Amino acid sequence: MNVDPLPTPLVTATDPPCASTSFRTIDSPRPLPPVCLLRDFSARQKQTGTLDVGRVAVLAGTVRISGLKAQLGDPASGDVLSVTSQVKSIAVKVDATDAGPIHQGDKVTITLPDTRTVPGEVSSVGQSVDGGGGGGDEDPSGEASTPTLQVTVVPSDTGSVEGLQAATVQVVFTTETRKNVLVVPVGALLALQEGGYAVQTPGGKLLGVRTGLFSKGMVEISGRGVSEGDRVVTAS
């Protein structure tokens, strides 16, 4: 009786290991497991107790892995992963004309998507202006975009945004503060024909006033004849 010999198995392997992948078919009655290939490769690295420049990335502190860039079979010379700071930050584009009063260390209020408000602080103010038409930047309508500066804000309590990886939030900057001043609704101001403003008492008398800071529908006023507790007429 004639017995046919068993067919020789075909094994797919990579060559060289830990570099760009090129597939070839080889004959091997007993294929080496992948661990042997890795052991053979590592054995070629001389143990000197030192590391060459470029083999280890040294960072200033603890970081968070934000993404993996390398896939199995990619060239060994490519990027492996990307990292970001563990401190969550908010990038705000501010009109360049409005960015003057904003400084590093300024306190801000952050409104989260669930309408909660948390305190924050300006960590940096960009020095490069984006847009404005000088570099040919345009908005979707085809018009030159408004020049802006990027302002980076960090929450004072990182635990307040622990569950957020990416979100749209609202940031309120307090660029100027007035204390112990008289304020009235903006609707109480009356423009005078000769210029300036006045407020009107319930009896119809007009009192000339000087305006100061406007904020959230209120305006700072000062002038002769106005004092705290006075009642004035305002638009409904």
C-alpha positions as protocol buffer text, in pm:
chain_id: "A"
residue {
  index: 1
  type: MET
  ca { x: 0 y: 0 z: 0 }
}
residue {
  index: 2
  type: ASN
  ca { x: 137 y: 344 z: -92 }
}
residue {
  index: 3
  type: VAL
  ca { x: 97 y: 630 z: 160 }
}
residue {
  index: 4
  type: ASP
  ca { x: 122 y: 988 z: 41 }
}
residue {
  index: 5
  type: PRO
  ca { x: 340 y: 1210 z: 260 }
}
residue {
  index: 6
  type: LEU
  ca { x: 163 y: 1482 z: 460 }
}
residue {
  index: 7
  type: PRO
  ca { x: 169 y: 1822 z: 290 }
}
residue {
  index: 8
  type: THR
  ca { x: 416 y: 2074 z: 427 }
}
residue {
  index: 9
  type: PRO
  ca { x: 230 y: 2347 z: 627 }
}
residue {
  index: 10
  type: LEU
  ca { x: 248 y: 2707 z: 505 }
}
residue {
  index: 11
  type: VAL
  ca { x: 313 y: 2977 z: 768 }
}
residue {
  index: 12
  type: THR
  ca { x: 281 y: 3353 z: 724 }
}
residue {
  index: 13
  type: ALA
  ca { x: 541 y: 3559 z: 909 }
}
residue {
  index: 14
  type: THR
  ca { x: 666 y: 3918 z: 916 }
}
residue {
  index: 15
  type: ASP
  ca { x: 1016 y: 4019 z: 817 }
}
residue {
  index: 16
  type: PRO
  ca { x: 1183 y: 4205 z: 978 }
}
residue {
  index: 17
  type: PRO
  ca { x: 1012 y: 4200 z: 1325 }
}
residue {
  index: 18
  type: CYS
  ca { x: 902 y: 4529 z: 1488 }
}
residue {
  index: 19
  type: ALA
  ca { x: 946 y: 4720 z: 1161 }
}
residue {
  index: 20
  type: SER
  ca { x: 734 y: 4782 z: 854 }
}
residue {
  index: 21
  type: THR
  ca { x: 543 y: 4467 z: 762 }
}
residue {
  index: 22
  type: SER
  ca { x: 620 y: 4270 z: 443 }
}
residue {
  index: 23
  type: PHE
  ca { x: 444 y: 3936 z: 410 }
}
residue {
  index: 24
  type: ARG
  ca { x: 609 y: 3630 z: 262 }
}
residue {
  index: 25
  type: THR
  ca { x: 532 y: 3259 z: 265 }
}
residue {
  index: 26
  type: ILE
  ca { x: 793 y: 3021 z: 405 }
}
residue {
  index: 27
  type: ASP
  ca { x: 810 y: 2644 z: 445 }
}
residue {
  index: 28
  type: SER
  ca { x: 850 y: 2532 z: 804 }
}
residue {
  index: 29
  type: PRO
  ca { x: 743 y: 2202 z: 954 }
}
residue {
  index: 30
  type: ARG
  ca { x: 758 y: 2361 z: 1304 }
}
residue {
  index: 31
  type: PRO
  ca { x: 686 y: 2737 z: 1290 }
}
residue {
  index: 32
  type: LEU
  ca { x: 846 y: 2951 z: 1562 }
}
residue {
  index: 33
  type: PRO
  ca { x: 597 y: 3122 z: 1791 }
}
residue {
  index: 34
  type: PRO
  ca { x: 596 y: 3506 z: 1785 }
}
residue {
  index: 35
  type: VAL
  ca { x: 764 y: 3525 z: 2127 }
}
residue {
  index: 36
  type: CYS
  ca { x: 1074 y: 3362 z: 1979 }
}
residue {
  index: 37
  type: LEU
  ca { x: 1092 y: 3630 z: 1710 }
}
residue {
  index: 38
  type: LEU
  ca { x: 1071 y: 3903 z: 1974 }
}
residue {
  index: 39
  type: ARG
  ca { x: 1332 y: 3729 z: 2191 }
}
residue {
  index: 40
  type: ASP
  ca { x: 1571 y: 3701 z: 1897 }
}
residue {
  index: 41
  type: PHE
  ca { x: 1521 y: 4070 z: 1816 }
}
residue {
  index: 42
  type: SER
  ca { x: 1577 y: 4188 z: 2174 }
}
residue {
  index: 43
  type: ALA
  ca { x: 1884 y: 3969 z: 2203 }
}
residue {
  index: 44
  type: ARG
  ca { x: 2053 y: 4184 z: 1941 }
}
residue {
  index: 45
  type: GLN
  ca { x: 2028 y: 4490 z: 2170 }
}
residue {
  index: 46
  type: LYS
  ca { x: 2345 y: 4524 z: 2374 }
}
residue {
  index: 47
  type: GLN
  ca { x: 2278 y: 4579 z: 2745 }
}
residue {
  index: 48
  type: THR
  ca { x: 2489 y: 4882 z: 2839 }
}
residue {
  index: 49
  type: GLY
  ca { x: 2285 y: 5036 z: 3120 }
}
residue {
  index: 50
  type: THR
  ca { x: 2240 y: 5356 z: 2917 }
}
residue {
  index: 51
  type: LEU
  ca { x: 1982 y: 5480 z: 2668 }
}
residue {
  index: 52
  type: ASP
  ca { x: 2053 y: 5660 z: 2344 }
}
residue {
  index: 53
  type: VAL
  ca { x: 1899 y: 6000 z: 2278 }
}
residue {
  index: 54
  type: GLY
  ca { x: 1558 y: 5957 z: 2121 }
}
residue {
  index: 55
  type: ARG
  ca { x: 1475 y: 5617 z: 2271 }
}
residue {
  index: 56
  type: VAL
  ca { x: 1285 y: 5763 z: 2569 }
}
residue {
  index: 57
  type: ALA
  ca { x: 1053 y: 6064 z: 2581 }
}
residue {
  index: 58
  type: VAL
  ca { x: 1094 y: 6262 z: 2906 }
}
residue {
  index: 59
  type: LEU
  ca { x: 798 y: 6485 z: 2994 }
}
residue {
  index: 60
  type: ALA
  ca { x: 766 y: 6761 z: 3252 }
}
residue {
  index: 61
  type: GLY
  ca { x: 496 y: 6584 z: 3450 }
}
residue {
  index: 62
  type: THR
  ca { x: 211 y: 6335 z: 3449 }
}
residue {
  index: 63
  type: VAL
  ca { x: 16 y: 6326 z: 3124 }
}
residue {
  index: 64
  type: ARG
  ca { x: -295 y: 6159 z: 2983 }
}
residue {
  index: 65
  type: ILE
  ca { x: -284 y: 5937 z: 2673 }
}
residue {
  index: 66
  type: SER
  ca { x: -530 y: 6102 z: 2435 }
}
residue {
  index: 67
  type: GLY
  ca { x: -493 y: 5864 z: 2142 }
}
residue {
  index: 68
  type: LEU
  ca { x: -301 y: 5579 z: 1983 }
}
residue {
  index: 69
  type: LYS
  ca { x: -149 y: 5657 z: 1644 }
}
residue {
  index: 70
  type: ALA
  ca { x: 44 y: 5337 z: 1566 }
}
residue {
  index: 71
  type: GLN
  ca { x: -122 y: 5023 z: 1438 }
}
residue {
  index: 72
  type: LEU
  ca { x: 14 y: 4672 z: 1402 }
}
residue {
  index: 73
  type: GLY
  ca { x: 249 y: 4665 z: 1104 }
}
residue {
  index: 74
  type: ASP
  ca { x: 317 y: 5041 z: 1093 }
}
residue {
  index: 75
  type: PRO
  ca { x: 677 y: 5156 z: 1040 }
}
residue {
  index: 76
  type: ALA
  ca { x: 871 y: 5166 z: 1365 }
}
residue {
  index: 77
  type: SER
  ca { x: 981 y: 5524 z: 1290 }
}
residue {
  index: 78
  type: GLY
  ca { x: 629 y: 5666 z: 1317 }
}
residue {
  index: 79
  type: ASP
  ca { x: 452 y: 5823 z: 1616 }
}
residue {
  index: 80
  type: VAL
  ca { x: 314 y: 5572 z: 1866 }
}
residue {
  index: 81
  type: LEU
  ca { x: 69 y: 5778 z: 2068 }
}
residue {
  index: 82
  type: SER
  ca { x: -37 y: 6131 z: 2157 }
}
residue {
  index: 83
  type: VAL
  ca { x: -66 y: 6279 z: 2506 }
}
residue {
  index: 84
  type: THR
  ca { x: -233 y: 6577 z: 2668 }
}
residue {
  index: 85
  type: SER
  ca { x: -215 y: 6741 z: 3006 }
}
residue {
  index: 86
  type: GLN
  ca { x: -421 y: 6590 z: 3287 }
}
residue {
  index: 87
  type: VAL
  ca { x: -553 y: 6940 z: 3359 }
}
residue {
  index: 88
  type: LYS
  ca { x: -868 y: 6999 z: 3153 }
}
residue {
  index: 89
  type: SER
  ca { x: -873 y: 7334 z: 2979 }
}
residue {
  index: 90
  type: ILE
  ca { x: -1109 y: 7542 z: 2767 }
}
residue {
  index: 91
  type: ALA
  ca { x: -999 y: 7719 z: 2449 }
}
residue {
  index: 92
  type: VAL
  ca { x: -1191 y: 8043 z: 2392 }
}
residue {
  index: 93
  type: LYS
  ca { x: -1159 y: 8254 z: 2077 }
}
residue {
  index: 94
  type: VAL
  ca { x: -1199 y: 8620 z: 2176 }
}
residue {
  index: 95
  type: ASP
  ca { x: -1226 y: 8913 z: 1936 }
}
residue {
  index: 96
  type: ALA
  ca { x: -885 y: 9075 z: 1922 }
}
residue {
  index: 97
  type: THR
  ca { x: -1042 y: 9414 z: 1996 }
}
residue {
  index: 98
  type: ASP
  ca { x: -1197 y: 9278 z: 2319 }
}
residue {
  index: 99
  type: ALA
  ca { x: -896 y: 9083 z: 2445 }
}
residue {
  index: 100
  type: GLY
  ca { x: -704 y: 9381 z: 2585 }
}
residue {
  index: 101
  type: PRO
  ca { x: -857 y: 9374 z: 2937 }
}
residue {
  index: 102
  type: ILE
  ca { x: -807 y: 8995 z: 2970 }
}
residue {
  index: 103
  type: HIS
  ca { x: -494 y: 8889 z: 3157 }
}
residue {
  index: 104
  type: GLN
  ca { x: -344 y: 8568 z: 3289 }
}
residue {
  index: 105
  type: GLY
  ca { x: -482 y: 8493 z: 3635 }
}
residue {
  index: 106
  type: ASP
  ca { x: -816 y: 8671 z: 3578 }
}
residue {
  index: 107
  type: LYS
  ca { x: -1116 y: 8497 z: 3734 }
}
residue {
  index: 108
  type: VAL
  ca { x: -1396 y: 8373 z: 3506 }
}
residue {
  index: 109
  type: THR
  ca { x: -1730 y: 8197 z: 3537 }
}
residue {
  index: 110
  type: ILE
  ca { x: -1789 y: 7880 z: 3334 }
}
residue {
  index: 111
  type: THR
  ca { x: -2141 y: 7764 z: 3248 }
}
residue {
  index: 112
  type: LEU
  ca { x: -2148 y: 7388 z: 3182 }
}
residue {
  index: 113
  type: PRO
  ca { x: -2389 y: 7206 z: 2945 }
}
residue {
  index: 114
  type: ASP
  ca { x: -2612 y: 7112 z: 3243 }
}
residue {
  index: 115
  type: THR
  ca { x: -2637 y: 7489 z: 3328 }
}
residue {
  index: 116
  type: ARG
  ca { x: -2419 y: 7455 z: 3639 }
}
residue {
  index: 117
  type: THR
  ca { x: -2170 y: 7739 z: 3686 }
}
residue {
  index: 118
  type: VAL
  ca { x: -1818 y: 7679 z: 3815 }
}
residue {
  index: 119
  type: PRO
  ca { x: -1533 y: 7922 z: 3877 }
}
residue {
  index: 120
  type: GLY
  ca { x: -1225 y: 7924 z: 3659 }
}
residue {
  index: 121
  type: GLU
  ca { x: -910 y: 8118 z: 3580 }
}
residue {
  index: 122
  type: VAL
  ca { x: -732 y: 8243 z: 3270 }
}
residue {
  index: 123
  type: SER
  ca { x: -415 y: 8036 z: 3230 }
}
residue {
  index: 124
  type: SER
  ca { x: -284 y: 8201 z: 2912 }
}
residue {
  index: 125
  type: VAL
  ca { x: -367 y: 8462 z: 2650 }
}
residue {
  index: 126
  type: GLY
  ca { x: -251 y: 8395 z: 2296 }
}
residue {
  index: 127
  type: GLN
  ca { x: -8 y: 8630 z: 2125 }
}
residue {
  index: 128
  type: SER
  ca { x: -90 y: 8540 z: 1763 }
}
residue {
  index: 129
  type: VAL
  ca { x: -396 y: 8689 z: 1595 }
}
residue {
  index: 130
  type: ASP
  ca { x: -602 y: 8451 z: 1381 }
}
residue {
  index: 131
  type: GLY
  ca { x: -821 y: 8562 z: 1092 }
}
residue {
  index: 132
  type: GLY
  ca { x: -887 y: 8920 z: 995 }
}
residue {
  index: 133
  type: GLY
  ca { x: -829 y: 8870 z: 623 }
}
residue {
  index: 134
  type: GLY
  ca { x: -455 y: 8931 z: 639 }
}
residue {
  index: 135
  type: GLY
  ca { x: -376 y: 8564 z: 586 }
}
residue {
  index: 136
  type: GLY
  ca { x: -667 y: 8499 z: 354 }
}
residue {
  index: 137
  type: ASP
  ca { x: -883 y: 8341 z: 623 }
}
residue {
  index: 138
  type: GLU
  ca { x: -1251 y: 8351 z: 537 }
}
residue {
  index: 139
  type: ASP
  ca { x: -1570 y: 8234 z: 702 }
}
residue {
  index: 140
  type: PRO
  ca { x: -1814 y: 8002 z: 518 }
}
residue {
  index: 141
  type: SER
  ca { x: -1992 y: 8304 z: 366 }
}
residue {
  index: 142
  type: GLY
  ca { x: -1672 y: 8402 z: 185 }
}
residue {
  index: 143
  type: GLU
  ca { x: -1612 y: 8716 z: 392 }
}
residue {
  index: 144
  type: ALA
  ca { x: -1295 y: 8784 z: 586 }
}
residue {
  index: 145
  type: SER
  ca { x: -1317 y: 8637 z: 937 }
}
residue {
  index: 146
  type: THR
  ca { x: -1295 y: 8851 z: 1250 }
}
residue {
  index: 147
  type: PRO
  ca { x: -943 y: 8866 z: 1401 }
}
residue {
  index: 148
  type: THR
  ca { x: -932 y: 8666 z: 1724 }
}
residue {
  index: 149
  type: LEU
  ca { x: -695 y: 8564 z: 2001 }
}
residue {
  index: 150
  type: GLN
  ca { x: -711 y: 8228 z: 2178 }
}
residue {
  index: 151
  type: VAL
  ca { x: -758 y: 8249 z: 2554 }
}
residue {
  index: 152
  type: THR
  ca { x: -707 y: 7932 z: 2758 }
}
residue {
  index: 153
  type: VAL
  ca { x: -918 y: 7886 z: 3072 }
}
residue {
  index: 154
  type: VAL
  ca { x: -893 y: 7615 z: 3338 }
}
residue {
  index: 155
  type: PRO
  ca { x: -1163 y: 7528 z: 3595 }
}
residue {
  index: 156
  type: SER
  ca { x: -1064 y: 7600 z: 3954 }
}
residue {
  index: 157
  type: ASP
  ca { x: -1205 y: 7263 z: 4062 }
}
residue {
  index: 158
  type: THR
  ca { x: -1117 y: 6986 z: 3815 }
}
residue {
  index: 159
  type: GLY
  ca { x: -1368 y: 6758 z: 3986 }
}
residue {
  index: 160
  type: SER
  ca { x: -1652 y: 6975 z: 3860 }
}
residue {
  index: 161
  type: VAL
  ca { x: -1575 y: 6870 z: 3500 }
}
residue {
  index: 162
  type: GLU
  ca { x: -1456 y: 6518 z: 3574 }
}
residue {
  index: 163
  type: GLY
  ca { x: -1727 y: 6357 z: 3362 }
}
residue {
  index: 164
  type: LEU
  ca { x: -1663 y: 6574 z: 3055 }
}
residue {
  index: 165
  type: GLN
  ca { x: -1417 y: 6479 z: 2783 }
}
residue {
  index: 166
  type: ALA
  ca { x: -1534 y: 6736 z: 2528 }
}
residue {
  index: 167
  type: ALA
  ca { x: -1820 y: 6984 z: 2549 }
}
residue {
  index: 168
  type: THR
  ca { x: -1934 y: 7331 z: 2450 }
}
residue {
  index: 169
  type: VAL
  ca { x: -1938 y: 7567 z: 2748 }
}
residue {
  index: 170
  type: GLN
  ca { x: -1992 y: 7938 z: 2804 }
}
residue {
  index: 171
  type: VAL
  ca { x: -1721 y: 8149 z: 2966 }
}
residue {
  index: 172
  type: VAL
  ca { x: -1791 y: 8490 z: 3121 }
}
residue {
  index: 173
  type: PHE
  ca { x: -1493 y: 8722 z: 3167 }
}
residue {
  index: 174
  type: THR
  ca { x: -1506 y: 8994 z: 3431 }
}
residue {
  index: 175
  type: THR
  ca { x: -1284 y: 9263 z: 3286 }
}
residue {
  index: 176
  type: GLU
  ca { x: -1391 y: 9554 z: 3506 }
}
residue {
  index: 177
  type: THR
  ca { x: -1552 y: 9589 z: 3849 }
}
residue {
  index: 178
  type: ARG
  ca { x: -1726 y: 9877 z: 4025 }
}
residue {
  index: 179
  type: LYS
  ca { x: -1807 y: 9870 z: 4396 }
}
residue {
  index: 180
  type: ASN
  ca { x: -2045 y: 10089 z: 4601 }
}
residue {
  index: 181
  type: VAL
  ca { x: -2198 y: 10266 z: 4300 }
}
residue {
  index: 182
  type: LEU
  ca { x: -2554 y: 10367 z: 4207 }
}
residue {
  index: 183
  type: VAL
  ca { x: -2713 y: 10158 z: 3931 }
}
residue {
  index: 184
  type: VAL
  ca { x: -3043 y: 10174 z: 3744 }
}
residue {
  index: 185
  type: PRO
  ca { x: -3191 y: 9967 z: 3461 }
}
residue {
  index: 186
  type: VAL
  ca { x: -3063 y: 10074 z: 3121 }
}
residue {
  index: 187
  type: GLY
  ca { x: -3425 y: 10143 z: 3026 }
}
residue {
  index: 188
  type: ALA
  ca { x: -3435 y: 10427 z: 3283 }
}
residue {
  index: 189
  type: LEU
  ca { x: -3191 y: 10639 z: 3081 }
}
residue {
  index: 190
  type: LEU
  ca { x: -3335 y: 10920 z: 2871 }
}
residue {
  index: 191
  type: ALA
  ca { x: -3122 y: 11075 z: 2597 }
}
residue {
  index: 192
  type: LEU
  ca { x: -3124 y: 11455 z: 2619 }
}
residue {
  index: 193
  type: GLN
  ca { x: -3150 y: 11674 z: 2309 }
}
residue {
  index: 194
  type: GLU
  ca { x: -2847 y: 11873 z: 2415 }
}
residue {
  index: 195
  type: GLY
  ca { x: -2650 y: 11553 z: 2474 }
}
residue {
  index: 196
  type: GLY
  ca { x: -2598 y: 11328 z: 2771 }
}
residue {
  index: 197
  type: TYR
  ca { x: -2853 y: 11134 z: 2974 }
}
residue {
  index: 198
  type: ALA
  ca { x: -3109 y: 11189 z: 3249 }
}
residue {
  index: 199
  type: VAL
  ca { x: -3338 y: 10983 z: 3467 }
}
residue {
  index: 200
  type: GLN
  ca { x: -3698 y: 11074 z: 3536 }
}
residue {
  index: 201
  type: THR
  ca { x: -3859 y: 11074 z: 3880 }
}
residue {
  index: 202
  type: PRO
  ca { x: -4224 y: 10956 z: 3921 }
}
residue {
  index: 203
  type: GLY
  ca { x: -4321 y: 11324 z: 3946 }
}
residue {
  index: 204
  type: GLY
  ca { x: -4183 y: 11394 z: 3596 }
}
residue {
  index: 205
  type: LYS
  ca { x: -3864 y: 11577 z: 3698 }
}
residue {
  index: 206
  type: LEU
  ca { x: -3554 y: 11504 z: 3491 }
}
residue {
  index: 207
  type: LEU
  ca { x: -3220 y: 11461 z: 3667 }
}
residue {
  index: 208
  type: GLY
  ca { x: -2904 y: 11477 z: 3459 }
}
residue {
  index: 209
  type: VAL
  ca { x: -2666 y: 11186 z: 3519 }
}
residue {
  index: 210
  type: ARG
  ca { x: -2327 y: 11061 z: 3406 }
}
residue {
  index: 211
  type: THR
  ca { x: -2309 y: 10699 z: 3299 }
}
residue {
  index: 212
  type: GLY
  ca { x: -2040 y: 10451 z: 3391 }
}
residue {
  index: 213
  type: LEU
  ca { x: -2016 y: 10075 z: 3354 }
}
residue {
  index: 214
  type: PHE
  ca { x: -2288 y: 9881 z: 3171 }
}
residue {
  index: 215
  type: SER
  ca { x: -2348 y: 9520 z: 3278 }
}
residue {
  index: 216
  type: LYS
  ca { x: -2635 y: 9270 z: 3255 }
}
residue {
  index: 217
  type: GLY
  ca { x: -2900 y: 9529 z: 3175 }
}
residue {
  index: 218
  type: MET
  ca { x: -2790 y: 9772 z: 3447 }
}
residue {
  index: 219
  type: VAL
  ca { x: -2587 y: 10092 z: 3420 }
}
residue {
  index: 220
  type: GLU
  ca { x: -2380 y: 10285 z: 3671 }
}
residue {
  index: 221
  type: ILE
  ca { x: -2493 y: 10647 z: 3718 }
}
residue {
  index: 222
  type: SER
  ca { x: -2382 y: 10948 z: 3918 }
}
residue {
  index: 223
  type: GLY
  ca { x: -2499 y: 11308 z: 3937 }
}
residue {
  index: 224
  type: ARG
  ca { x: -2646 y: 11582 z: 4152 }
}
residue {
  index: 225
  type: GLY
  ca { x: -2981 y: 11499 z: 4308 }
}
residue {
  index: 226
  type: VAL
  ca { x: -2964 y: 11120 z: 4274 }
}
residue {
  index: 227
  type: SER
  ca { x: -2908 y: 10896 z: 4574 }
}
residue {
  index: 228
  type: GLU
  ca { x: -2962 y: 10540 z: 4685 }
}
residue {
  index: 229
  type: GLY
  ca { x: -3329 y: 10444 z: 4720 }
}
residue {
  index: 230
  type: ASP
  ca { x: -3462 y: 10708 z: 4478 }
}
residue {
  index: 231
  type: ARG
  ca { x: -3740 y: 10584 z: 4249 }
}
residue {
  index: 232
  type: VAL
  ca { x: -3710 y: 10646 z: 3874 }
}
residue {
  index: 233
  type: VAL
  ca { x: -3925 y: 10575 z: 3573 }
}
residue {
  index: 234
  type: THR
  ca { x: -3806 y: 10295 z: 3345 }
}
residue {
  index: 235
  type: ALA
  ca { x: -3927 y: 10141 z: 3022 }
}
residue {
  index: 236
  type: SER
  ca { x: -4131 y: 9823 z: 3066 }
}
